[in-house]
Amino acid sequence: MFRGVRKILNMRLFEDEAGKMWKCSVKEKDYEVLCLSQITLYHRLKGNKPDFHLAMAPELSKSFYGKFLEEMRNNYCEERIKATVIDGNYRTIFTY
């Protein structure tokens, strides 16, 4: 997890003052980071349908996400880390 946090915060995705792309990181630009819990990013295709059976169990994933957010806040400005879980429940279907 620590490697992932370092990668997110230090990856050079943004332009510098001269307009050259891929020169600055989130930290260098003092940008905010929005973190979302998103199980649909971890799936395999089973025919034409997504299969989530290899995804982390809800209890473990909630704990893991909490630790991830804690690491993000410990390695960057706490007020710059924005986090949300859409409906507060893991692995549930929600409606808009």
Coordinates of C-alpha atoms in Angstrom, one line a residue:
M1 CA 0.0 0.0 0.0
F2 CA 2.8 2.4 0.8
R3 CA 4.2 2.1 -2.7
G4 CA 0.8 2.9 -4.2
V5 CA 0.5 6.0 -2.0
R6 CA 4.0 7.2 -3.0
K7 CA 3.2 6.6 -6.6
I8 CA -0.1 8.6 -6.5
L9 CA 1.5 11.5 -4.7
N10 CA 4.7 11.7 -6.7
M11 CA 3.6 10.7 -10.2
R12 CA 4.4 13.5 -12.7
L13 CA 1.2 14.1 -14.5
F14 CA 1.0 17.9 -14.7
E15 CA 2.7 20.7 -16.6
D16 CA 5.3 23.0 -15.1
E17 CA 5.4 26.8 -15.2
A18 CA 6.8 26.7 -18.7
G19 CA 3.9 24.5 -19.9
K20 CA 5.9 21.3 -20.3
M21 CA 3.8 18.3 -19.6
W22 CA 4.7 15.4 -17.3
K23 CA 7.0 17.6 -15.1
C24 CA 5.1 18.1 -11.8
S25 CA 3.3 15.9 -9.2
V26 CA 0.2 16.5 -7.1
K27 CA 2.5 17.4 -4.2
E28 CA 4.5 19.9 -6.3
K29 CA 1.4 21.6 -7.5
D30 CA -0.3 21.5 -4.1
Y31 CA -3.4 19.9 -5.6
E32 CA -6.2 18.1 -3.9
V33 CA -6.6 14.3 -4.3
L34 CA -10.0 12.7 -4.5
C35 CA -10.1 9.1 -3.3
L36 CA -13.0 6.9 -4.1
S37 CA -13.7 3.3 -3.1
Q38 CA -14.4 1.6 -6.4
I39 CA -14.8 -2.2 -6.6
T40 CA -15.7 -2.1 -10.3
L41 CA -12.0 -1.4 -11.1
Y42 CA -11.1 -4.9 -9.9
H43 CA -12.9 -7.4 -12.0
R44 CA -12.4 -10.1 -14.7
L45 CA -14.6 -10.7 -17.6
K46 CA -16.5 -13.9 -17.5
G47 CA -18.0 -14.0 -21.0
N48 CA -19.7 -10.7 -21.4
K49 CA -20.2 -10.1 -17.7
P50 CA -17.8 -8.7 -15.0
D51 CA -16.8 -11.2 -12.3
F52 CA -15.9 -9.8 -8.8
H53 CA -15.2 -13.0 -7.0
L54 CA -11.5 -12.3 -6.6
A55 CA -12.2 -8.9 -5.1
M56 CA -11.4 -8.3 -1.4
A57 CA -14.2 -9.2 1.1
P58 CA -16.3 -6.2 2.2
E59 CA -14.9 -6.2 5.8
L60 CA -11.3 -6.4 4.6
S61 CA -11.8 -3.8 1.8
K62 CA -13.3 -1.3 4.2
S63 CA -10.3 -1.7 6.6
F64 CA -7.9 -1.5 3.7
Y65 CA -9.5 1.6 2.3
G66 CA -9.3 3.2 5.7
K67 CA -5.6 2.4 6.0
F68 CA -5.0 3.7 2.5
L69 CA -6.7 7.1 3.4
E70 CA -4.7 7.3 6.6
E71 CA -1.4 6.8 4.6
M72 CA -2.5 9.4 2.1
R73 CA -3.1 11.9 4.8
N74 CA 0.1 11.0 6.6
N75 CA 2.2 11.5 3.5
Y76 CA 0.5 14.7 2.2
C77 CA -1.5 17.6 3.7
E78 CA -4.5 16.1 5.4
E79 CA -6.9 18.8 4.2
R80 CA -5.8 18.1 0.6
I81 CA -7.1 14.5 0.7
K82 CA -10.8 14.3 -0.1
A83 CA -12.4 10.9 0.4
T84 CA -15.9 9.5 0.0
V85 CA -17.8 6.3 -0.2
I86 CA -20.9 6.9 -2.3
D87 CA -23.5 5.2 0.0
G88 CA -21.4 4.2 2.9
N89 CA -21.8 0.5 2.2
Y90 CA -19.3 -1.8 0.5
R91 CA -20.4 -4.2 -2.2
T92 CA -23.9 -3.0 -2.4
I93 CA -25.9 -1.7 -5.3
F94 CA -26.9 1.9 -5.0
T95 CA -29.3 4.0 -6.9
Y96 CA -29.2 7.7 -7.8

